[in-house]
Coordinates of C-alpha atoms and ligand atoms in Angstrom, one line a residue:
X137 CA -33.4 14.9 6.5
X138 CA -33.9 11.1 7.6
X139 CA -32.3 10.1 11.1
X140 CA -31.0 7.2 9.4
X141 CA -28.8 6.0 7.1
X142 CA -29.7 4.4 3.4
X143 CA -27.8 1.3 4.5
X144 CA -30.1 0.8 7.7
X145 CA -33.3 1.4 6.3
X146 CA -33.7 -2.0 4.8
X147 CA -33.0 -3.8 8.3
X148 CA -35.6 -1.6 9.7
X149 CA -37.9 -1.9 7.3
X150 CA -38.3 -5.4 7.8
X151 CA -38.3 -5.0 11.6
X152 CA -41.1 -2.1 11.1
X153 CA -39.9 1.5 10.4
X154 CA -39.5 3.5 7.0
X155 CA -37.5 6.5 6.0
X156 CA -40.3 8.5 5.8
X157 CA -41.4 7.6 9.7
X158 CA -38.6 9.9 10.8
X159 CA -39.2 11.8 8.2
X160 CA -42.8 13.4 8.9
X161 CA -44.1 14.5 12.7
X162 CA -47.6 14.9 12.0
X163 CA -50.5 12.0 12.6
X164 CA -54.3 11.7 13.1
X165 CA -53.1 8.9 15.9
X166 CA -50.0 7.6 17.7
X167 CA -50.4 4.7 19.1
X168 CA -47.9 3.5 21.6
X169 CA -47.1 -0.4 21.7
X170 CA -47.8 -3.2 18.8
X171 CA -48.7 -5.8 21.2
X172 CA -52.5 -7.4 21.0
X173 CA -54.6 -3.9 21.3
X174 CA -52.2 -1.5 19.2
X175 CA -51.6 -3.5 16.4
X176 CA -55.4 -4.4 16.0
X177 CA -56.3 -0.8 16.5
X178 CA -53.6 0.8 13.8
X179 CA -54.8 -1.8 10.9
X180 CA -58.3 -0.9 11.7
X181 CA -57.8 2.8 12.0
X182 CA -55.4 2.8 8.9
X183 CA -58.0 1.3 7.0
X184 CA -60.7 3.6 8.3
X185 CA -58.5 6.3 6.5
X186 CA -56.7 7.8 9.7
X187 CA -53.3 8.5 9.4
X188 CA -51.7 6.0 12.1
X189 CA -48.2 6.6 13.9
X190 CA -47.2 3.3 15.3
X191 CA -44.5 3.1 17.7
X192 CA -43.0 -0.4 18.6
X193 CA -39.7 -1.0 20.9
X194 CA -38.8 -4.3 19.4
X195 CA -40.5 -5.7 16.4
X196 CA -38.5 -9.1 16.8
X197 CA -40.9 -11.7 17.4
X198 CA -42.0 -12.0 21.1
X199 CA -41.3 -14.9 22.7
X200 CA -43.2 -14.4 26.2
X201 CA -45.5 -17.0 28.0
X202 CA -48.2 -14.7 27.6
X203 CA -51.3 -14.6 25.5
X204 CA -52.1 -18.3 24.2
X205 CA -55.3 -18.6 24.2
X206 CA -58.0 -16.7 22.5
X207 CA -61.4 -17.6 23.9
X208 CA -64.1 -17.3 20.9
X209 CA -65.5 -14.1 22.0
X210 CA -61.9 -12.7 20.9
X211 CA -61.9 -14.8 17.8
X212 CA -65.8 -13.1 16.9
X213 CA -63.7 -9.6 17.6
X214 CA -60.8 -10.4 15.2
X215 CA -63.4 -11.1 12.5
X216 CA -65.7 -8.1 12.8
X217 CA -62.1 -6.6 12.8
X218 CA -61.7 -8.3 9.5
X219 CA -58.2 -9.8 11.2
X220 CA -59.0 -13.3 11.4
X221 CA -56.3 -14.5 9.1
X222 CA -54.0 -13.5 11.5
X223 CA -55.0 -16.7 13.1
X224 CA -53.6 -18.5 9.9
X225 CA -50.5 -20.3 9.6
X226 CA -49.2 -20.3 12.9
X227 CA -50.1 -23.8 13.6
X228 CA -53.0 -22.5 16.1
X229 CA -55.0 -25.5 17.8
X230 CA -59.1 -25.0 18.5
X231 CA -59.9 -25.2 21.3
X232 CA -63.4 -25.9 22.3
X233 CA -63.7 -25.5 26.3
X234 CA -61.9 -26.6 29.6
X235 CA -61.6 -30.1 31.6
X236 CA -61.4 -29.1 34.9
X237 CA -59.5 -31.8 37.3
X238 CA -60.3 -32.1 40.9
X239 CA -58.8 -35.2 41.9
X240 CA -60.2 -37.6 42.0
X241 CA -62.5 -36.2 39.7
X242 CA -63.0 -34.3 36.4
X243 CA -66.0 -32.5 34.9
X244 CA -66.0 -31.2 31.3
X245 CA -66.6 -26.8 31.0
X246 CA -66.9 -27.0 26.9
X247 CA -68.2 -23.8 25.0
X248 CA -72.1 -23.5 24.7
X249 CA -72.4 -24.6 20.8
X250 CA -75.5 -22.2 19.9
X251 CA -73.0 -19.5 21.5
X252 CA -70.1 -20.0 19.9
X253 CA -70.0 -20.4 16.5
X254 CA -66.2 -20.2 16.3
X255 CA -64.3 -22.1 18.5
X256 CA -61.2 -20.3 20.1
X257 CA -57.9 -21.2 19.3
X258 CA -54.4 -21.6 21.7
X259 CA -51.1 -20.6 19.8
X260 CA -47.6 -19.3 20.3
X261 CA -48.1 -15.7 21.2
X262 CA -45.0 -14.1 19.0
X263 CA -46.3 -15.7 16.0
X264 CA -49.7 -14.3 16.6
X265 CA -48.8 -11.1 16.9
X266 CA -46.2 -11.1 14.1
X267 CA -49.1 -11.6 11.5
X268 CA -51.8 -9.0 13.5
X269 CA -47.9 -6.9 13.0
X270 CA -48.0 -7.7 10.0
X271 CA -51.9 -6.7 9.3
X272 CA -50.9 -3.4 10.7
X273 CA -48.1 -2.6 8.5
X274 CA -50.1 -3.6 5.4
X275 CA -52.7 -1.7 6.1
X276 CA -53.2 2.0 4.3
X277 CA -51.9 4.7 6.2
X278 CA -50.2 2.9 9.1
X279 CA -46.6 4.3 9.4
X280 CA -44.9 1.5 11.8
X281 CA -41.9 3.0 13.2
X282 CA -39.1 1.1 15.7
X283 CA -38.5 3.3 19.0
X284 CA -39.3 3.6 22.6
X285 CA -42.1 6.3 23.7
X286 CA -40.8 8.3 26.7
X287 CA -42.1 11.0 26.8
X288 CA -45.8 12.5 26.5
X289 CA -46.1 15.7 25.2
X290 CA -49.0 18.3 26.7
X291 CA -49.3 21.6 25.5
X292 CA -48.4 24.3 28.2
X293 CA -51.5 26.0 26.8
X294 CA -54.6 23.6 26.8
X295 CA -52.7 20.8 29.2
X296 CA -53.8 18.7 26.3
X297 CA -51.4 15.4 25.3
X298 CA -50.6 16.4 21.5
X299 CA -48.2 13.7 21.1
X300 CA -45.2 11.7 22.1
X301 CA -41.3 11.7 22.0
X302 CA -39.5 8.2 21.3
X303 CA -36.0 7.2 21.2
X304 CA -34.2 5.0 18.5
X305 CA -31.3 4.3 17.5
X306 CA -29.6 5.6 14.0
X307 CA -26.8 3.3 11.8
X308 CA -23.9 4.0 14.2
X309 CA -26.2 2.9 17.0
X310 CA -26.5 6.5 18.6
X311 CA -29.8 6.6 20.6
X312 CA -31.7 9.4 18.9
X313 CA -34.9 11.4 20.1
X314 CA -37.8 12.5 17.9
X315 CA -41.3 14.5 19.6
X316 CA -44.2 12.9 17.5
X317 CA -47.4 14.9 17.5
X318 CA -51.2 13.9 17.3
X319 CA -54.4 15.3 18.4
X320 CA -55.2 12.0 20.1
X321 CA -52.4 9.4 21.6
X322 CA -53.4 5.8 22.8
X323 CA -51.0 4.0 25.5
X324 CA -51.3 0.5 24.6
X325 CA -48.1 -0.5 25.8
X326 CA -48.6 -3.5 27.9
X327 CA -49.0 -4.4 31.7
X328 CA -45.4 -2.8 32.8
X329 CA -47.0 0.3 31.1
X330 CA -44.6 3.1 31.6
X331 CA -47.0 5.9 31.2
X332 CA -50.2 4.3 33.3
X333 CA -49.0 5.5 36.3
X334 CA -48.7 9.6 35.4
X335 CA -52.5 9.0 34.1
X336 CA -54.5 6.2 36.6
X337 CA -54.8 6.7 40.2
X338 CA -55.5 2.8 40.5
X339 CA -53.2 0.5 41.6
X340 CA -51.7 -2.4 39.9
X341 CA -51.7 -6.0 42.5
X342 CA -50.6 -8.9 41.9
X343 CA -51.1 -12.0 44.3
X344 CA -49.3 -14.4 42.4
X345 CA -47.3 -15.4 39.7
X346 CA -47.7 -18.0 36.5
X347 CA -44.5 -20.0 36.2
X348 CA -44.6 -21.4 32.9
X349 CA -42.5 -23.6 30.1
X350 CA -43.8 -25.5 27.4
X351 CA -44.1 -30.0 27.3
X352 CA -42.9 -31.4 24.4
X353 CA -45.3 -33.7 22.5
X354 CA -47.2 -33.8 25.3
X355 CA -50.3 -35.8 25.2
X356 CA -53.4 -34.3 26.8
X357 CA -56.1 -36.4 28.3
X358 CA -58.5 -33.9 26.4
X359 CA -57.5 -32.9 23.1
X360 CA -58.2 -29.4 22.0
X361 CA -59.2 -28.4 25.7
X362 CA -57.9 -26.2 28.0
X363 CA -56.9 -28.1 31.1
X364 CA -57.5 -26.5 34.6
X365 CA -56.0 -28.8 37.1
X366 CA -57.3 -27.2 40.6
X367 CA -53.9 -28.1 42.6
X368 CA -52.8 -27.1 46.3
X369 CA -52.6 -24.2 46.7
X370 CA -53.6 -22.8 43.8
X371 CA -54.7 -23.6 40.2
X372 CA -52.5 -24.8 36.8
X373 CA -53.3 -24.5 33.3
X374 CA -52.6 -26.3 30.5
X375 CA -53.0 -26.0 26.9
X376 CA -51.9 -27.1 23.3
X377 CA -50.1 -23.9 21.3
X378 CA -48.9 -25.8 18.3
X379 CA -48.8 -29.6 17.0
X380 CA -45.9 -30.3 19.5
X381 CA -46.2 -28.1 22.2
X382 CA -47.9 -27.9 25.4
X383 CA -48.1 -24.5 27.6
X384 CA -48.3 -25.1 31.3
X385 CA -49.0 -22.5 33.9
X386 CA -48.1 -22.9 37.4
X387 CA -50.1 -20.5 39.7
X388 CA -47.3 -19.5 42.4
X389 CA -49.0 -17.6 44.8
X390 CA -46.9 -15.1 46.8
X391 CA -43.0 -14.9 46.7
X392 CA -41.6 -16.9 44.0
X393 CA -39.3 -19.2 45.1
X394 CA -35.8 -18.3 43.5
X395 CA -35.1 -20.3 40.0
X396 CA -31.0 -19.9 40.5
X397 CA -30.8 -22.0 44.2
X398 CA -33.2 -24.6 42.9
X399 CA -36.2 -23.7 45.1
X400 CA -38.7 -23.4 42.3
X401 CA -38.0 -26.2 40.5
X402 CA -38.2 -28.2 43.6
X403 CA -41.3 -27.2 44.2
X404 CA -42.5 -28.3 41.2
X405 CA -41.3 -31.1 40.8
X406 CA -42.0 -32.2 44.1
X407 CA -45.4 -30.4 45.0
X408 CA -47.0 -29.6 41.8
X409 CA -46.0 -32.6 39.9
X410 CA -48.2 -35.5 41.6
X411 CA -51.2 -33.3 41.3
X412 CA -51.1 -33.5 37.9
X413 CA -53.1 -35.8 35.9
X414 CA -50.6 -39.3 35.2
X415 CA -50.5 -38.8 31.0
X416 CA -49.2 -35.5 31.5
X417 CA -46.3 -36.2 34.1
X418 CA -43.6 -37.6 32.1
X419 CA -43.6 -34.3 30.0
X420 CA -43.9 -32.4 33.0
X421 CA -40.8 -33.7 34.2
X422 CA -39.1 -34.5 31.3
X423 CA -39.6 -30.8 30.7
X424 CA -38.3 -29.3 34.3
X425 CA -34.7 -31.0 33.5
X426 CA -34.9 -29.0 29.7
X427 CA -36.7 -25.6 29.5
X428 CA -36.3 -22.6 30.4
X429 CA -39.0 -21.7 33.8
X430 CA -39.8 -18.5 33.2
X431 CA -42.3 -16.3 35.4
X432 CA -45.1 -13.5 34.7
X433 CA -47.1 -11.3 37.8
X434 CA -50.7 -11.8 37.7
X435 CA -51.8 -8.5 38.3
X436 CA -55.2 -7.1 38.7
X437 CA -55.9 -3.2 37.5
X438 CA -59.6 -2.2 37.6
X439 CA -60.3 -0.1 34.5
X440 CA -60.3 4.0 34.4
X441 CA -62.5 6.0 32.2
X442 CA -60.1 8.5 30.5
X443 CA -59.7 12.0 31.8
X444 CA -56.8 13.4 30.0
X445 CA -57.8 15.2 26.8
X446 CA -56.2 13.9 23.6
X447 CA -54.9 10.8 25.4
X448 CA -56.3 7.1 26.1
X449 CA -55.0 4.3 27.8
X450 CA -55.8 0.8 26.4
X451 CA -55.2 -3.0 27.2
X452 CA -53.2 -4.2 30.1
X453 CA -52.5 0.0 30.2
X454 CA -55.6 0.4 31.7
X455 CA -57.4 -2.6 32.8
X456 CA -55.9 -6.1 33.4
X457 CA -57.4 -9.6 35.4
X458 CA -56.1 -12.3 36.8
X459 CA -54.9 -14.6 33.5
X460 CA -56.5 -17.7 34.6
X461 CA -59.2 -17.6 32.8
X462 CA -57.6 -16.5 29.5
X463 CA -59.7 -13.2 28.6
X464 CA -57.1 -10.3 28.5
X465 CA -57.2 -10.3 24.8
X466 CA -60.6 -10.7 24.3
X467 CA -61.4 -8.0 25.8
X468 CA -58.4 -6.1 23.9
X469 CA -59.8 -7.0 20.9
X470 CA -63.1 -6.1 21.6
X471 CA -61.7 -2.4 22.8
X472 CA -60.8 -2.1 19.2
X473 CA -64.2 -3.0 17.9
X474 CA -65.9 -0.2 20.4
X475 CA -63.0 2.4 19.8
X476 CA -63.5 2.1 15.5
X477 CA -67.1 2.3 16.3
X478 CA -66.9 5.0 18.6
X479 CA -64.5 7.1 16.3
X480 CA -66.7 6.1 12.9
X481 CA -65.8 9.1 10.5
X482 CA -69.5 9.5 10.1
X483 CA -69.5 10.8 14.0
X484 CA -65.7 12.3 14.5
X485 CA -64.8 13.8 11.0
X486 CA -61.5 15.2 12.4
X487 CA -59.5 13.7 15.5
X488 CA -59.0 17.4 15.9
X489 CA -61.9 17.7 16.8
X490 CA -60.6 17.0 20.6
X491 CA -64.1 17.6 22.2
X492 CA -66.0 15.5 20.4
X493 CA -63.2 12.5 20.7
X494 CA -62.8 12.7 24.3
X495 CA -66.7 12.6 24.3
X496 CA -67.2 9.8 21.9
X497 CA -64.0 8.2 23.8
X498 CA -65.6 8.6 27.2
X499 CA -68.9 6.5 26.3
X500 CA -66.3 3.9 26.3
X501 CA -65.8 3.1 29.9
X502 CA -69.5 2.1 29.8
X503 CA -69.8 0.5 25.9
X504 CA -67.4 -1.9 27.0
X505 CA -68.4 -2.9 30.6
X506 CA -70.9 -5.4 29.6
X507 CA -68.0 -7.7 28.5
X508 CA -65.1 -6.5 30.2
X509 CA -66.7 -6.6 33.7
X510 CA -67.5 -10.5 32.8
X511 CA -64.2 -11.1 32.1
X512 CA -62.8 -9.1 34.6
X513 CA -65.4 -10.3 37.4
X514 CA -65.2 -14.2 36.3
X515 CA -61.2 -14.0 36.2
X516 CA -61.0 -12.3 39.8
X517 CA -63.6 -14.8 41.3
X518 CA -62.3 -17.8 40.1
X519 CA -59.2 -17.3 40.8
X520 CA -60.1 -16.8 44.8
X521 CA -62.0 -19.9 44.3
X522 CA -60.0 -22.0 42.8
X523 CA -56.7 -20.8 45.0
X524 CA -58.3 -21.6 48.5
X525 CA -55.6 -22.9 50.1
X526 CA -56.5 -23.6 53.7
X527 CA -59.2 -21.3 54.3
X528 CA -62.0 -24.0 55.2
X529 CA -65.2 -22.0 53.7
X530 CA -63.1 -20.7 50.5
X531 CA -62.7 -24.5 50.2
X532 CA -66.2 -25.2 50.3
X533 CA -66.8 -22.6 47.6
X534 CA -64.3 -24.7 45.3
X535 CA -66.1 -27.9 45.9
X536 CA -69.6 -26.2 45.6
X537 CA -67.9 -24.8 42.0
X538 CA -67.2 -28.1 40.9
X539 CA -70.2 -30.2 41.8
X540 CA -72.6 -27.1 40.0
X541 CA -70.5 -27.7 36.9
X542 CA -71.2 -31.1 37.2
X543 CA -74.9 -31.0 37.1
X544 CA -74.5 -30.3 33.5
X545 CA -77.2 -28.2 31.2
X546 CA -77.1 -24.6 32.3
X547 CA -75.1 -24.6 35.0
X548 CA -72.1 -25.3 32.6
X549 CA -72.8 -24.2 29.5
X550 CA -73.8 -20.6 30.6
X551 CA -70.6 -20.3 32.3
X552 CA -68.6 -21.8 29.9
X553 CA -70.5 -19.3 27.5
X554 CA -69.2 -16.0 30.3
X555 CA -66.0 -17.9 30.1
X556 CA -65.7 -17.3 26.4
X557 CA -66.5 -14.2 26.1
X558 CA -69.7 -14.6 24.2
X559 CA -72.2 -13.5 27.2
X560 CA -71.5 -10.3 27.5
X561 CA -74.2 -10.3 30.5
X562 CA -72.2 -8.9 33.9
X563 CA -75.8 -9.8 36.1
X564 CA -76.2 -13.7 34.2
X565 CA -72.5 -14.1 36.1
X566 CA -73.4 -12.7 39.6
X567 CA -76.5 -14.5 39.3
X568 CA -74.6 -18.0 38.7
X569 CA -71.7 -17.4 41.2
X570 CA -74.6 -16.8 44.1
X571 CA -76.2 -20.0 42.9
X572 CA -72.8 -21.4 43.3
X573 CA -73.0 -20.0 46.8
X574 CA -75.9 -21.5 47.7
X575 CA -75.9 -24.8 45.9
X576 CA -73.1 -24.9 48.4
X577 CA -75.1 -24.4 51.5
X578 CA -77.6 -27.1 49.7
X579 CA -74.8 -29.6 49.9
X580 CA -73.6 -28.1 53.6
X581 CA -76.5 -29.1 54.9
X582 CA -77.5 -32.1 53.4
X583 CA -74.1 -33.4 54.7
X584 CA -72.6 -33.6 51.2
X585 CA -69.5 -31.3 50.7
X586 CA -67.3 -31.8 54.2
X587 CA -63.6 -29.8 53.3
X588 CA -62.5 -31.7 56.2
X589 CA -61.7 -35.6 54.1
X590 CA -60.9 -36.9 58.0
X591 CA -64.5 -36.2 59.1
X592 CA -67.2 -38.6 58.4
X593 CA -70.1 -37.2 60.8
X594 CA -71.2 -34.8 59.0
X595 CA -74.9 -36.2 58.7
X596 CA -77.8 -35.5 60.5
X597 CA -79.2 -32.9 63.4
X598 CA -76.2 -33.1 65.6
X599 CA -74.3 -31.2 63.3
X600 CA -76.9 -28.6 62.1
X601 CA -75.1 -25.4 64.3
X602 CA -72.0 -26.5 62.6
X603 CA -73.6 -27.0 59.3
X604 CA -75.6 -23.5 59.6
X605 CA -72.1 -21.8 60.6
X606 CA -70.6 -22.7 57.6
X607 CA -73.5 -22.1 55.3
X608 CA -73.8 -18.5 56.4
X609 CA -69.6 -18.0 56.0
X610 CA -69.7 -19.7 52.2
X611 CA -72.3 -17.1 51.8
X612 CA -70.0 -14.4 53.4
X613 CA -67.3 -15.6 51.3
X614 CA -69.0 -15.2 48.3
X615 CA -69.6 -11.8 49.2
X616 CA -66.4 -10.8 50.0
X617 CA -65.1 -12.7 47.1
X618 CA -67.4 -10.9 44.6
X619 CA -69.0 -7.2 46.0
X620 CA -65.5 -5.9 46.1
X621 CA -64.7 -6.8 42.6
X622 CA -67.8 -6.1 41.3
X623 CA -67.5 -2.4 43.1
X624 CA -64.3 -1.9 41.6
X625 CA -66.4 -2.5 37.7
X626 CA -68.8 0.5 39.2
X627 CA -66.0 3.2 39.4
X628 CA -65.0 5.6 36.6
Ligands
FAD760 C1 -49.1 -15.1 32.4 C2 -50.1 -14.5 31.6 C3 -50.8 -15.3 30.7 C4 -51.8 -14.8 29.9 N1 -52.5 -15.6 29.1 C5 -53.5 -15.1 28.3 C6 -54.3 -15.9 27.5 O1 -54.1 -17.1 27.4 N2 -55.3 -15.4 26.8 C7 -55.6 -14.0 26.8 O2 -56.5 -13.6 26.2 N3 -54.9 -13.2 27.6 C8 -53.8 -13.7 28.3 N4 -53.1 -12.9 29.1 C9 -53.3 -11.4 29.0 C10 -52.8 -10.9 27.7 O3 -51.5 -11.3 27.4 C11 -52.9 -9.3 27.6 O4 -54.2 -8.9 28.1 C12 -52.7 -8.8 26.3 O5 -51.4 -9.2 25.8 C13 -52.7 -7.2 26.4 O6 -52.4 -6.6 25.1 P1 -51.7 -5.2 25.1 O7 -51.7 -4.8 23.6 O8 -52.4 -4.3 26.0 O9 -50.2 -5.4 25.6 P2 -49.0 -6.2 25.0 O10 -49.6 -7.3 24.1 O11 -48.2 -6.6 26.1 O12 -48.3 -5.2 24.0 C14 -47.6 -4.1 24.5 C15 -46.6 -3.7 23.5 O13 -46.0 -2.4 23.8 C16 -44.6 -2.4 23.6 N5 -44.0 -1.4 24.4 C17 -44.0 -1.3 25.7 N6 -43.4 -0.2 26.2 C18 -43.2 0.6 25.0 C19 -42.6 1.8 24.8 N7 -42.2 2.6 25.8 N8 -42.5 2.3 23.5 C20 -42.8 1.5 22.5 N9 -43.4 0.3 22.7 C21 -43.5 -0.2 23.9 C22 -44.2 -3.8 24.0 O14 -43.0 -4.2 23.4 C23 -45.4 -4.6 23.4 O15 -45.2 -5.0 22.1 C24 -52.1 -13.4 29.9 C25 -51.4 -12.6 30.8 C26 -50.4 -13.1 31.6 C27 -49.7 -12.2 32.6

């Protein structure tokens, strides 16, 4: 017997579930969330033949701040995925690499050519995922269903997870429960996952928030660039999503000033808005008197290797960096590539076949390190860089950053390539952030990067204990800006 009523199954249908999704119990998968990960992975299971469960809260469009920018390592994902319409008719911009503003100075971070040869695109995020929704729900053997997970089922027997119960609501708007089952269950439901904590010891941190709202006809300096503009005390982004609007993202570091007494749009308008470049400053404040501020946590979760049979977590579930460098769906996407690849019916026949799953499942952690730990690594590292505040030898790190983008060739272009998620090569970044380290002490001690604008002495032997002292602390910086990271990527 359906849990809802003839007259409601229209509405839902349009907004994602079917009669028969309350109808039947029993799936190959359940996956939990059709944001970026879930979505991809029930069109691409579906059409792999599996019999797909997906469970969404709220199929309305998503109108978040999240999620704008697909670098073209995702954009490579999404067509190996065979998904790269859903980039269609949502007025997406290219977008072919960063300016990066230090003022007084800018230096240009574009995408490596023979690298990339897609460039990636900046959008509005609902309208993305409305059509990879959309993809899903077309796809054979998806069963799209609205509800809220609450529940994971285990068996009292094996302690295996064999499925899920969600909540909905039926035509008088009664909130109704349903218990799913599955032999294997994927969490993709987003960074305020509700099930990440029951199933990963690590903990979520967040140092900061993005406070962002969107410039009308806003004319960048550098068309169909992201824009980093490296402000006190930490960095803000801005990029084209569609032919009239412009996405900028204030990093707030700390407490966020409270929106309702006026505090954060003071400090906007006062602090953050001379630091940005001129052409963009009449938006910026034309904006702060019209939209909406609106604020996300950018929270840092080193990833987990799986260790609950017939479970996985996925996406911001189980691993999420600092958003700065625009790579959380990237590697999303590229999860899904390794996870169809991984569960090939020519290697898992049956998903009940739970052994073989979770073993096929576990090579994961590793398969997709090479990329993820790039992302993950460059977002982390950056971020300390490019929010140094006061912290003098931080501060030389920045301005080494800069000036090693701006001796051009390699030093930009195999960056920019980790950057877009086309380098997939975890010791190609160590290896450039240390030669940002020490083109740093180069400049230290031939008297060219002072942090210090009201000191002019900087040249010559009087100042070589100094010089030395601050050499040897960018290199300790470095370290203690990168090993821990980089341990966190060794972990299971
Ligand atoms: C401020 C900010 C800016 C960002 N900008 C970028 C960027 O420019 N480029 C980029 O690549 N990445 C960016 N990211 C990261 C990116 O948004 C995420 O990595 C990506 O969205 C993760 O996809 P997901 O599928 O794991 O989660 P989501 O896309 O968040 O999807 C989770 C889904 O689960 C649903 N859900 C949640 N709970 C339940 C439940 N109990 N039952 C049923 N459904 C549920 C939600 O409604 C949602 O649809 C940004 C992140 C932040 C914080």
């Amino acid at each position: 017997m359906s849990p809802i009523a003839t007259s409601t199954v229209s509405a839902r249908a349009a907004r994602g579930s079917t009669t028969a999704a309350f109808e039947k119990s029993k799936y190959d998968v359940i996956i939990i969330g059709a944001g970026i990960l879930g979505t991809a992975l029930a069109a691409t299971l579906g059409k792999r033949g599996r019999d797909v469960l997906l469970i969404e809260r709220d199929w309305k469009e998503p109108d978040r701040i999240v999620g704008e920018l697909l670098q073209p390592g995702g954009v490579q994902a999404l067509k190996i995925l065979g998904l790269e319409d859903c980039l269609e008719g949502i007025d997406a911009v290219p977008c072919s690499g960063y300016a990066v503003f230090y003022e007084p100075d800018k230096v240009m971070v574009s995408y490596p050519s023979d690298k990339t040869p897609n460039s990636g695109r900046s959008f509005h995020h609902g309208r993305f995922v409305m059509n990879l929704r959309r993809a899903a729900r077309n796809a054979p053997n998806v069963t799209p269903v609205e509800g809220t997970a609450s529940t994971l089922i285990h068996c009292p027997v094996t302690d295996q997870i064999i499925g899920c119960s969600y909540s909905y609501r039926n035509k008088d708007g009664a909130t109704l429960s349903k218990n799913v089952y599955a032999p294997l269950t994927v969490v993709a439901d987003g960074c305020f996952s509700k099930f990440r904590k029951q199933h990963i010891a690590k903990d979520v941190t967040s140092a900061s928030n993005f406070v962002g709202f969107v410039l009308k006809d806003c004319q960048l300096p550098h068309p169909n660039h992201g824009h980093v503009v490296l402000a006190k005390p930490s960095p803000v982004l801005l990029y084209q999503i569609g032919t009239h609007d412009t996405r900028i993202l204030v990093d707030v570091p700390g407490k966020l000033p409270s929106v309702s007494n006026g505090d954060l749009p003071t400090y906007l308008r006062t602090h953050i808005g001379p630091q940005l470049p001129s052409d963009v400053q009449p938006a910026f404040y034309e904006a702060l008197k019209t939209e909406r501020l609106r604020s996300m946590p950018n929270s840092w979760l080193p990833p987990s290797s799986n260790a609950r049979d017939g479970l996985i977590l996925l996406g911001d579930a189980m691993n999420m960096r600092h958003p700065l460098t625009g790579g959380g769906m990237t590697v999303a996407l590229w999860d899904v590539v390794h996870v169809d690849r991984l569960l090939a019916s020519s290697a898992v026949p049956d998903l009940a076949d739970t052994a073989l799953v979770m073993r096929r499942l576990g090579e994961l952690h590793w398969t997709r390190k090479p990329l993820s730990s790039v992302v993950n690594i460059l977002a982390q590292a950056l971020y300390s860089l490019f929010s140094a505040g006061d912290d003098q030898h931080m501060k030389s790190l920045q301005m080494a950053c800069f000036e090693y983008f701006k001796l051009g060739g390699r030093c930009v272009s195999t960056p920019a390539g980790l950057l877009a998620g086309v380098i997939p090569e975890p010791l190609t970044l160590v290896g450039h952030f240390f030669a940002v380290a020490f083109y740093g002490v180069y400049l230290i001690c031939t008297g060219r990067l002072e942090t210090d604008p009201s000191k002019d002495h900087n040249r010559g032997l009087f100042n070589l204990p100094w010089n030395l002292w601050r050499s040897v602390m960018a290199i300790w910086t470095a370290c203690v800006v990168v090993l821990p990271v980089i341990a966190s990527e060794l972990q299971r």
